[in-house]
mmCIF file of C-alpha atoms and ligand atoms in Angstrom:
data_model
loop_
_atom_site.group_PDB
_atom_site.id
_atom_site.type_symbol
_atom_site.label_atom_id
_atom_site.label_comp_id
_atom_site.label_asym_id
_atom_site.label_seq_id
_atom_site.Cartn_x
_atom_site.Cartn_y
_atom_site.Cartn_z
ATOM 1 C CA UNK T 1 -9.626 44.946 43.890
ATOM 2 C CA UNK T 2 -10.157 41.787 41.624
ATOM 3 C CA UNK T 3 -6.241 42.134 40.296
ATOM 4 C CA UNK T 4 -3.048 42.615 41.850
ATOM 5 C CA UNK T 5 -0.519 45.044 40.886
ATOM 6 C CA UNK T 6 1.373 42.539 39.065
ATOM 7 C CA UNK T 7 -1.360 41.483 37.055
ATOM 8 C CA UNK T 8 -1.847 45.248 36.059
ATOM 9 C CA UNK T 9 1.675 45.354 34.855
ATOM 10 C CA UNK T 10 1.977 42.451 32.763
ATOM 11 C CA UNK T 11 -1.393 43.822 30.428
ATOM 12 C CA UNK T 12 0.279 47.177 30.619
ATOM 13 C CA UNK T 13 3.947 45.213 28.870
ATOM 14 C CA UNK T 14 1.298 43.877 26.534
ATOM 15 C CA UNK T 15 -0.905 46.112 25.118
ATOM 16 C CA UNK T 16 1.057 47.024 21.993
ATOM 17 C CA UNK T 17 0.764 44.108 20.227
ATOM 18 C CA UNK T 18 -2.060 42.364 22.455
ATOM 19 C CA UNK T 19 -4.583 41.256 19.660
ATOM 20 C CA UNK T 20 -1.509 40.283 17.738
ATOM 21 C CA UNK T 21 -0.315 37.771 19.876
ATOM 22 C CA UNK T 22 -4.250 36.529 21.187
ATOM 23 C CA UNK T 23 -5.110 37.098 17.410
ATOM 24 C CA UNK T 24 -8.536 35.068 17.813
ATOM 25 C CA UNK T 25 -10.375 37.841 20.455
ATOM 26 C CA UNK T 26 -11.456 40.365 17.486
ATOM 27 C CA UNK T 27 -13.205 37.116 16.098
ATOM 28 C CA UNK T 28 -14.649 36.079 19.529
ATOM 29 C CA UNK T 29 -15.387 39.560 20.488
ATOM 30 C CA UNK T 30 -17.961 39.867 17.520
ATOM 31 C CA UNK T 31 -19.186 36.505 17.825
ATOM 32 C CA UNK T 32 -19.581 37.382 21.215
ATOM 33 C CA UNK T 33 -21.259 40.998 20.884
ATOM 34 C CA UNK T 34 -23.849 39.197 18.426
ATOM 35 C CA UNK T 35 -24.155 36.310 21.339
ATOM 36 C CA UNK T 36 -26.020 39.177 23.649
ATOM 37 C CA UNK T 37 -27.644 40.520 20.303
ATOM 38 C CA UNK T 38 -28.371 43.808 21.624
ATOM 39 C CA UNK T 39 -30.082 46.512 19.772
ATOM 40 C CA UNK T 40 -28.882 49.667 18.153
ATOM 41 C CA UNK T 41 -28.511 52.243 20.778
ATOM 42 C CA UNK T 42 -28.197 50.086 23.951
ATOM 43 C CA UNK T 43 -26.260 51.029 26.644
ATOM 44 C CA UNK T 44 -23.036 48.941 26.951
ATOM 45 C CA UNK T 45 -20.174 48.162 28.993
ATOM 46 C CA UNK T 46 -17.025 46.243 28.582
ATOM 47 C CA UNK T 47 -15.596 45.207 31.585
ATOM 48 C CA UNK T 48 -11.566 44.500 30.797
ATOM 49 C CA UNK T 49 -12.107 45.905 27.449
ATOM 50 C CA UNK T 50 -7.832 45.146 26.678
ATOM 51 C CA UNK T 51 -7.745 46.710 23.079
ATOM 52 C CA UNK T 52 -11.179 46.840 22.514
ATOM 53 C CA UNK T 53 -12.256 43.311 20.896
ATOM 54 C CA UNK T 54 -15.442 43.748 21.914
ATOM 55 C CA UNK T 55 -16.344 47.381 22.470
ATOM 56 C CA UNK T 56 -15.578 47.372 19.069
ATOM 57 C CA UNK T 57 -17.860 45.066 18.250
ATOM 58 C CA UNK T 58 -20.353 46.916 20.358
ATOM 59 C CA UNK T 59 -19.619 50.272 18.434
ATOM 60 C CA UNK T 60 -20.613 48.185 15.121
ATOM 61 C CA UNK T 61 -23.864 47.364 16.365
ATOM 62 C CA UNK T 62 -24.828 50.751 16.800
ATOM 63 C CA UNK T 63 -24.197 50.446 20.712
ATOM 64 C CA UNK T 64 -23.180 53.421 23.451
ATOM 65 C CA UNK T 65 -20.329 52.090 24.625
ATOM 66 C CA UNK T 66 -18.505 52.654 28.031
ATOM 67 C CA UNK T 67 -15.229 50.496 28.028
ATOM 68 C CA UNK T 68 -13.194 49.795 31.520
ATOM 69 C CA UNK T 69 -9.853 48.126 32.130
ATOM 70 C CA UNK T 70 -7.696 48.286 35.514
ATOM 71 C CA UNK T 71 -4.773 48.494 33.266
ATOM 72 C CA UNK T 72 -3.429 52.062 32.304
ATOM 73 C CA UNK T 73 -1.673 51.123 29.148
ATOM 74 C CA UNK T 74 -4.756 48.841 27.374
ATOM 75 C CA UNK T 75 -7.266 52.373 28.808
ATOM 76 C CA UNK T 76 -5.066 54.870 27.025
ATOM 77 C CA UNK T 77 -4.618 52.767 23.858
ATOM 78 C CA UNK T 78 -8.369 52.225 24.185
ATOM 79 C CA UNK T 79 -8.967 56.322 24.340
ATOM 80 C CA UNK T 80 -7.092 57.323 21.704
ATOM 81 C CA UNK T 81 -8.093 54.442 19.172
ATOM 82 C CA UNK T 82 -12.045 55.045 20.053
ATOM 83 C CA UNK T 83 -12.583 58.146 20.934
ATOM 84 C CA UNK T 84 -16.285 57.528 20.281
ATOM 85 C CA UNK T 85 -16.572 55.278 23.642
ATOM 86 C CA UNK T 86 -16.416 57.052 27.160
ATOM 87 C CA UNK T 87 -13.468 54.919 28.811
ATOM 88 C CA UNK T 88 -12.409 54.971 31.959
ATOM 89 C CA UNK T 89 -9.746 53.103 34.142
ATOM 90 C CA UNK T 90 -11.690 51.066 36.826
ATOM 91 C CA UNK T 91 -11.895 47.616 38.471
ATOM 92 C CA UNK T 92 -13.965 45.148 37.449
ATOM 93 C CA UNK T 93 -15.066 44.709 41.442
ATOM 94 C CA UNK T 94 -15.690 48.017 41.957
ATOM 95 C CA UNK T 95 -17.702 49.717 38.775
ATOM 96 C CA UNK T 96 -17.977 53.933 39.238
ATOM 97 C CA UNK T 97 -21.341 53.605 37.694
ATOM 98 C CA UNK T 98 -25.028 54.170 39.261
ATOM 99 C CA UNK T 99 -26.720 50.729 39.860
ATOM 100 C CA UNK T 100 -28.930 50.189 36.347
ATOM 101 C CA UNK T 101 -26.924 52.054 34.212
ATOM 102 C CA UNK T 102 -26.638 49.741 31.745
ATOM 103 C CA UNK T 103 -28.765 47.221 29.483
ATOM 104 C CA UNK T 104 -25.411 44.585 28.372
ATOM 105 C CA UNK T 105 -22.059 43.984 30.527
ATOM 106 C CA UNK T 106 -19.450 42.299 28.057
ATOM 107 C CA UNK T 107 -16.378 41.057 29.366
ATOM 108 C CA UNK T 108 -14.352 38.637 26.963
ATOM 109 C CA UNK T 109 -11.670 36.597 28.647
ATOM 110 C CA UNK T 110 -12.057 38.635 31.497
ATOM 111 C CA UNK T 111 -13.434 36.352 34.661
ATOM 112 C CA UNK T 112 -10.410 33.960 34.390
ATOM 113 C CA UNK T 113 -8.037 36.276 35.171
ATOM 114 C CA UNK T 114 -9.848 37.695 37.963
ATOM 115 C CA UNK T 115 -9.421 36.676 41.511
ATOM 116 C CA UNK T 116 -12.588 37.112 43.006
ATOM 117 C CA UNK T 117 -14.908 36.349 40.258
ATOM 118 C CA UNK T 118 -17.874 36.610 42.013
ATOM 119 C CA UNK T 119 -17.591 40.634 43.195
ATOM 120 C CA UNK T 120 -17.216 41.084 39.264
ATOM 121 C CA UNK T 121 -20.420 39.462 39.100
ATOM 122 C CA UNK T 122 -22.134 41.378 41.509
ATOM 123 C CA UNK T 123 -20.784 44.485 39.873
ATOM 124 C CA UNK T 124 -22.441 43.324 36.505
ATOM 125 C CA UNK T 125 -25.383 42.562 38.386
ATOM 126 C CA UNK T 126 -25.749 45.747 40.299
ATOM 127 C CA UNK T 127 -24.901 48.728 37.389
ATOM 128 C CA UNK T 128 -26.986 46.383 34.895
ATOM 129 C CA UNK T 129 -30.470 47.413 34.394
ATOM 130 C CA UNK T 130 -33.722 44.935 34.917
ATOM 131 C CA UNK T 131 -33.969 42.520 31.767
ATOM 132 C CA UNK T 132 -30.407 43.381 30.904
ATOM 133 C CA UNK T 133 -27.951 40.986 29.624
ATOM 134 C CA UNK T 134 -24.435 39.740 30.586
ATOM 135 C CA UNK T 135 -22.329 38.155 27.973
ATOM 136 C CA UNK T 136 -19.062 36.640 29.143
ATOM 137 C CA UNK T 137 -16.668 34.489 27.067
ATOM 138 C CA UNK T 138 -13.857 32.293 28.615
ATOM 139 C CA UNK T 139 -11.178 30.555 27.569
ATOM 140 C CA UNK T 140 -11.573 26.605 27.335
ATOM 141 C CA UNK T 141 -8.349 24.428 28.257
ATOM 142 C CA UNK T 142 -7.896 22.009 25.381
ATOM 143 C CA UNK T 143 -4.240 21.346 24.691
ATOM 144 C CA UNK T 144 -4.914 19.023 21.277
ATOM 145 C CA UNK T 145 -2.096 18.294 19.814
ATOM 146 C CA UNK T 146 0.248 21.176 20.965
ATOM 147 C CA UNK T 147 0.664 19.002 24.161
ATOM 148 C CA UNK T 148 4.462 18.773 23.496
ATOM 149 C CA UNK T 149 5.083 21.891 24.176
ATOM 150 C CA UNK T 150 3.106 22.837 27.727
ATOM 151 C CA UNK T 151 5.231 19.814 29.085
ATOM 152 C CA UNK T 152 8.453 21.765 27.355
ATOM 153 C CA UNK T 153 7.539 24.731 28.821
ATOM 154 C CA UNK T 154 6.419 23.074 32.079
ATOM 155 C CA UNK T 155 10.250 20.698 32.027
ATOM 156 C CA UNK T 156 11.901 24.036 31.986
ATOM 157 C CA UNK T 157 9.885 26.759 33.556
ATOM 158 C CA UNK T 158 7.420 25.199 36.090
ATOM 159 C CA UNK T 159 4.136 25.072 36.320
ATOM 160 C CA UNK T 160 3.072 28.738 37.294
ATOM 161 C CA UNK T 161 1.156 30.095 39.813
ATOM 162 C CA UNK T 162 -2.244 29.385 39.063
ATOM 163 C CA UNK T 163 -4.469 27.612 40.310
ATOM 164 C CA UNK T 164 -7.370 25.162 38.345
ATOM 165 C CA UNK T 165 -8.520 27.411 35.416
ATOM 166 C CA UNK T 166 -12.552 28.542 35.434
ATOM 167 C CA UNK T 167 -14.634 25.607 33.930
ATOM 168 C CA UNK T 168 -17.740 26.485 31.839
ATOM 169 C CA UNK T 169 -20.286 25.081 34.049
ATOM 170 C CA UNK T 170 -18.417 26.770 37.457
ATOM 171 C CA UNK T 171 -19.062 30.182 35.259
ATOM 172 C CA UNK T 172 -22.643 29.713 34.875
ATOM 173 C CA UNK T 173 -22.986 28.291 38.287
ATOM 174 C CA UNK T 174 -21.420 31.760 39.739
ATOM 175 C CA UNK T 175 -23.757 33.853 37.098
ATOM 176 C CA UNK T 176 -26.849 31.822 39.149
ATOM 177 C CA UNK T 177 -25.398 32.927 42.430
ATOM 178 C CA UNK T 178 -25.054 36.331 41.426
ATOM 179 C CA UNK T 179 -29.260 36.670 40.559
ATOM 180 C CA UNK T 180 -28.902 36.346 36.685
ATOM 181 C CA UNK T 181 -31.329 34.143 35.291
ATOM 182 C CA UNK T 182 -31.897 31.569 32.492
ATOM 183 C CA UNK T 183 -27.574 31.706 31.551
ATOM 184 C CA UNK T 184 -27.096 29.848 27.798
ATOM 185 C CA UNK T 185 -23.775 29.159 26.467
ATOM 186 C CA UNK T 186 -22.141 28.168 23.339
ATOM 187 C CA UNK T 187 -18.767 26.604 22.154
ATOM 188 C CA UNK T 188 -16.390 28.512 19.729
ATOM 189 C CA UNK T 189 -13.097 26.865 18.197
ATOM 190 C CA UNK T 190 -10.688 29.762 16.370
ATOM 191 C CA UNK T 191 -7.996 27.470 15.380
ATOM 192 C CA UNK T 192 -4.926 29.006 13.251
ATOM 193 C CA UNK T 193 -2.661 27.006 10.701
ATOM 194 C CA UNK T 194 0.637 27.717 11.190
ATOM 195 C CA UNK T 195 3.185 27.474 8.163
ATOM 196 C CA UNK T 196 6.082 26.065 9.592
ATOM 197 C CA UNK T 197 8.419 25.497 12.882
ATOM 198 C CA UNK T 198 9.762 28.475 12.473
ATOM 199 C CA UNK T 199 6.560 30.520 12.410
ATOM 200 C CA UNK T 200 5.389 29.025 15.614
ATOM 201 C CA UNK T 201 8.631 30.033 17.486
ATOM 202 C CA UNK T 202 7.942 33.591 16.041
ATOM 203 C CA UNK T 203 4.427 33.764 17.665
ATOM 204 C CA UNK T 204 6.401 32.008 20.984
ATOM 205 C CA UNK T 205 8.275 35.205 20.219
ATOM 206 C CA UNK T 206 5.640 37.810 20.297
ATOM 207 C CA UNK T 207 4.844 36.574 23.896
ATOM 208 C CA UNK T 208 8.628 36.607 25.092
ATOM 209 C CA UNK T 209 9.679 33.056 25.034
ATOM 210 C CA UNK T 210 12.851 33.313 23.490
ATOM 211 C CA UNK T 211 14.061 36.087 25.683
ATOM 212 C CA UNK T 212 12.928 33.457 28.586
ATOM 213 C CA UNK T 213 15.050 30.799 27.402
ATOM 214 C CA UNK T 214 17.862 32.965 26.460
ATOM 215 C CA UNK T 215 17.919 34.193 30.458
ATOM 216 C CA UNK T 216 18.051 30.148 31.427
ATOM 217 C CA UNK T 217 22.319 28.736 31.705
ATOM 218 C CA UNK T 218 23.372 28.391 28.087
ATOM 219 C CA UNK T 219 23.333 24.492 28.215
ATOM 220 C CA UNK T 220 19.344 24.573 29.097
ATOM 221 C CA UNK T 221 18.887 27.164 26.890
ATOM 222 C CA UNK T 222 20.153 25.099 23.927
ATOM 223 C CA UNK T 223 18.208 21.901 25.094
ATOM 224 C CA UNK T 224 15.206 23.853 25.071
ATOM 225 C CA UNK T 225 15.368 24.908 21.469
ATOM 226 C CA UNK T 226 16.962 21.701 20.321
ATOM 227 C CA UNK T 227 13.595 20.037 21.878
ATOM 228 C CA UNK T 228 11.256 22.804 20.755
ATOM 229 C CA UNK T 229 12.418 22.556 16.761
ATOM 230 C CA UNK T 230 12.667 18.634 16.915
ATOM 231 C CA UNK T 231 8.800 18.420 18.390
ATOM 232 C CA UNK T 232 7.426 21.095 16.073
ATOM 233 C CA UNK T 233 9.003 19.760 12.922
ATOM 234 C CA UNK T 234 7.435 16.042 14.294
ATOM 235 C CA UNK T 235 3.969 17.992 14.684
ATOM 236 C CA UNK T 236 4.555 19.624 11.147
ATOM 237 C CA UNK T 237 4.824 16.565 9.646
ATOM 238 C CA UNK T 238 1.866 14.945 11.419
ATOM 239 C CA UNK T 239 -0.698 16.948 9.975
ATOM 240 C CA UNK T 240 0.558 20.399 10.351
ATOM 241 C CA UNK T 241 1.218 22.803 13.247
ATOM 242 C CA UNK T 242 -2.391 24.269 14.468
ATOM 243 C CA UNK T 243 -2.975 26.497 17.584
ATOM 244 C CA UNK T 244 -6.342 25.039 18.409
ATOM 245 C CA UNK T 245 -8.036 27.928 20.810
ATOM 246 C CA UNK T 246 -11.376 27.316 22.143
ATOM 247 C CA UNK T 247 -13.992 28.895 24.187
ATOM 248 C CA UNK T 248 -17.279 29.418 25.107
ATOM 249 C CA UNK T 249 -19.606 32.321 25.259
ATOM 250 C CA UNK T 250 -21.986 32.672 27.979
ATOM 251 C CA UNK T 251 -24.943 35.016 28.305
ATOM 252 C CA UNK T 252 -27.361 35.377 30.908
ATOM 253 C CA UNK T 253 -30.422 38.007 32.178
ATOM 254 C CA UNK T 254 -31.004 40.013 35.243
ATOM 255 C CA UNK T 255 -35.015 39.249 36.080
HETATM 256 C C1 SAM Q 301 -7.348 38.466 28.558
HETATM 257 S S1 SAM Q 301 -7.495 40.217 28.418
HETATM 258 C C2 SAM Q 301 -8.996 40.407 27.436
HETATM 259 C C3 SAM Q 301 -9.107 41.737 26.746
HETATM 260 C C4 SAM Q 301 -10.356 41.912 25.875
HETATM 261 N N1 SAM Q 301 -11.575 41.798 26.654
HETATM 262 C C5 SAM Q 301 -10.377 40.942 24.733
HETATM 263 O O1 SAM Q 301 -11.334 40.138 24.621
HETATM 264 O O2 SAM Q 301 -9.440 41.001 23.928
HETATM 265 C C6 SAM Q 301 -8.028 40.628 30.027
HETATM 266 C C7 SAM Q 301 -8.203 42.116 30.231
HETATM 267 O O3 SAM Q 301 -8.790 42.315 31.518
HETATM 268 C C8 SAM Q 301 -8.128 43.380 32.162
HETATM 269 N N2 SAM Q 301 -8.280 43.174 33.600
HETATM 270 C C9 SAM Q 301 -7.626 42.284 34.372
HETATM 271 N N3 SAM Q 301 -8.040 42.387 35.644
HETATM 272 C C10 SAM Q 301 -8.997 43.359 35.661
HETATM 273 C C11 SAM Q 301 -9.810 43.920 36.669
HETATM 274 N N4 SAM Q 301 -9.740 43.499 37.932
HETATM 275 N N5 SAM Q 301 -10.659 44.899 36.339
HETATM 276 C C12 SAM Q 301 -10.744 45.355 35.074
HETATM 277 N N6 SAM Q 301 -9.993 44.858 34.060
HETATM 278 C C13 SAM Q 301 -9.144 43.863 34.352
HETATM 279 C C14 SAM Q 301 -6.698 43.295 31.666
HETATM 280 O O4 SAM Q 301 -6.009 44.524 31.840
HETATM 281 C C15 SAM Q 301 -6.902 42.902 30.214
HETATM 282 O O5 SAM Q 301 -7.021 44.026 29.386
#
């Protein structure tokens, strides 16, 4: 297994409104799905397909498309929205497919949540047919200018669990180890303008922040929002409040 239980239940709480919240992965799932360029009738899979970003993508192109996700609640979303794909409820470090069954693996923002990226890669590897393609995208860490508010977050919640996020070139390093060939990447920035303060709290909102800081003792609770509306009304009037998300798309060949 390449997730934990826990990690199954928090996609599960947020498959609703998932691409409302990440609202730049239907944009990076098509730039993505014409990153691999494959042609009309190939055989694809998309390995953490979430709401279907990319296997929808894939379906555009004219592709046969087999989506997987180890979370129930993104797979039956995923059925009932595309009943066109064959979609199935499997980890991403154990595929339940015949070894070159496939001729492109997609995953997008899939590896960095994994904990053993490399048996994912292997997987791709294995069920992808020779001169297939893998096309991965992950997310790049660039704070910019919203900077303020990681160290609020951090100042009252900690700094997580996590360890170092996936860098670019560790990706493509792994896709080498794992006997793909010749891996190319590009850079993608999706950056969203943001009306106001208050809008950016109601996206914080979407993701459950305000419920979090309600739960902290009242007096922390009202330091964090006294913070968070005096910092985003300084960023609004410094140029405007932008979520700058970035990533890049990688792609590389099984000889
Ligand atoms: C960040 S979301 C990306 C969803 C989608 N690919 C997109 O671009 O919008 C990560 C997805 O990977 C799934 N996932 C996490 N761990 C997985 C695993 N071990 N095997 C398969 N899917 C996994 C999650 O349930 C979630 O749907």
């Amino acid at each position: 297994m390449t997730s934990t239980e826990e990690g199954r239940r928090k996609y599960d709480a947020l498959a609703d409104r998932y691409e409302e919240i990440y609202f730049y992965v239907a944009d990076v799932g098509r730039r993505l799905v014409s990153f691999a360029d494959p042609p009309g009738g190939a055989r694809l899979l998309d390995v953490g397909a979430g709401r279907g970003a990319v296997a929808r993508a894939g379906l555009e192109r004219g592709c046969a498309v087999t989506a997987v996700d180890a979370s129930a609640g993104m797979v039956s979303r995923l059925a009932a929205d595309y009943p066109e794909m064959v979609v199935r409820q499997q980890d991403a470090g154990s595929l339940g497919f015949a070894d070159d069954s496939f001729d492109v693996v997609t995953a997008g923002f899939v590896v960095q949540v994994l904990s053993d990226p490399s048996a994912a890669l292997a997987e791709f590897r294995r069920v992808l047919a020779p001169g297939g393609m893998v096309a991965l995208s992950l997310e790049r860490q660039e704070i910019g200018r919203l900077g303020w508010l990681y160290d609020l977050n951090r100042s009252f919640f900690g700094s997580g669990s996590g360890g170092a996020p996936l860098a670019a070139d560790q990706l493509d390093d792994l896709l080498l180890s794992a006997g793909f060939v010749s891996p190319t990447r590009v850079m993608v920035d999706i950056p969203k303008h943001l009306p106001d303060p208050a809008a950016l709290w109601d996206w914080l909102a979407l993701q459950g922040v305000p419920a979090a800081v309600d739960a902290l003792p009242t007096e922390q609770a009202v330091a964090f929002r006294e913070r968070f509306f005096r910092d985003a009304e300084k960023m609004h009037r410094q140029g405007g409040i932008t979520l700058d998300f970035a990533a890049t798309l990688h792609r590389a060949a099984t000889p």
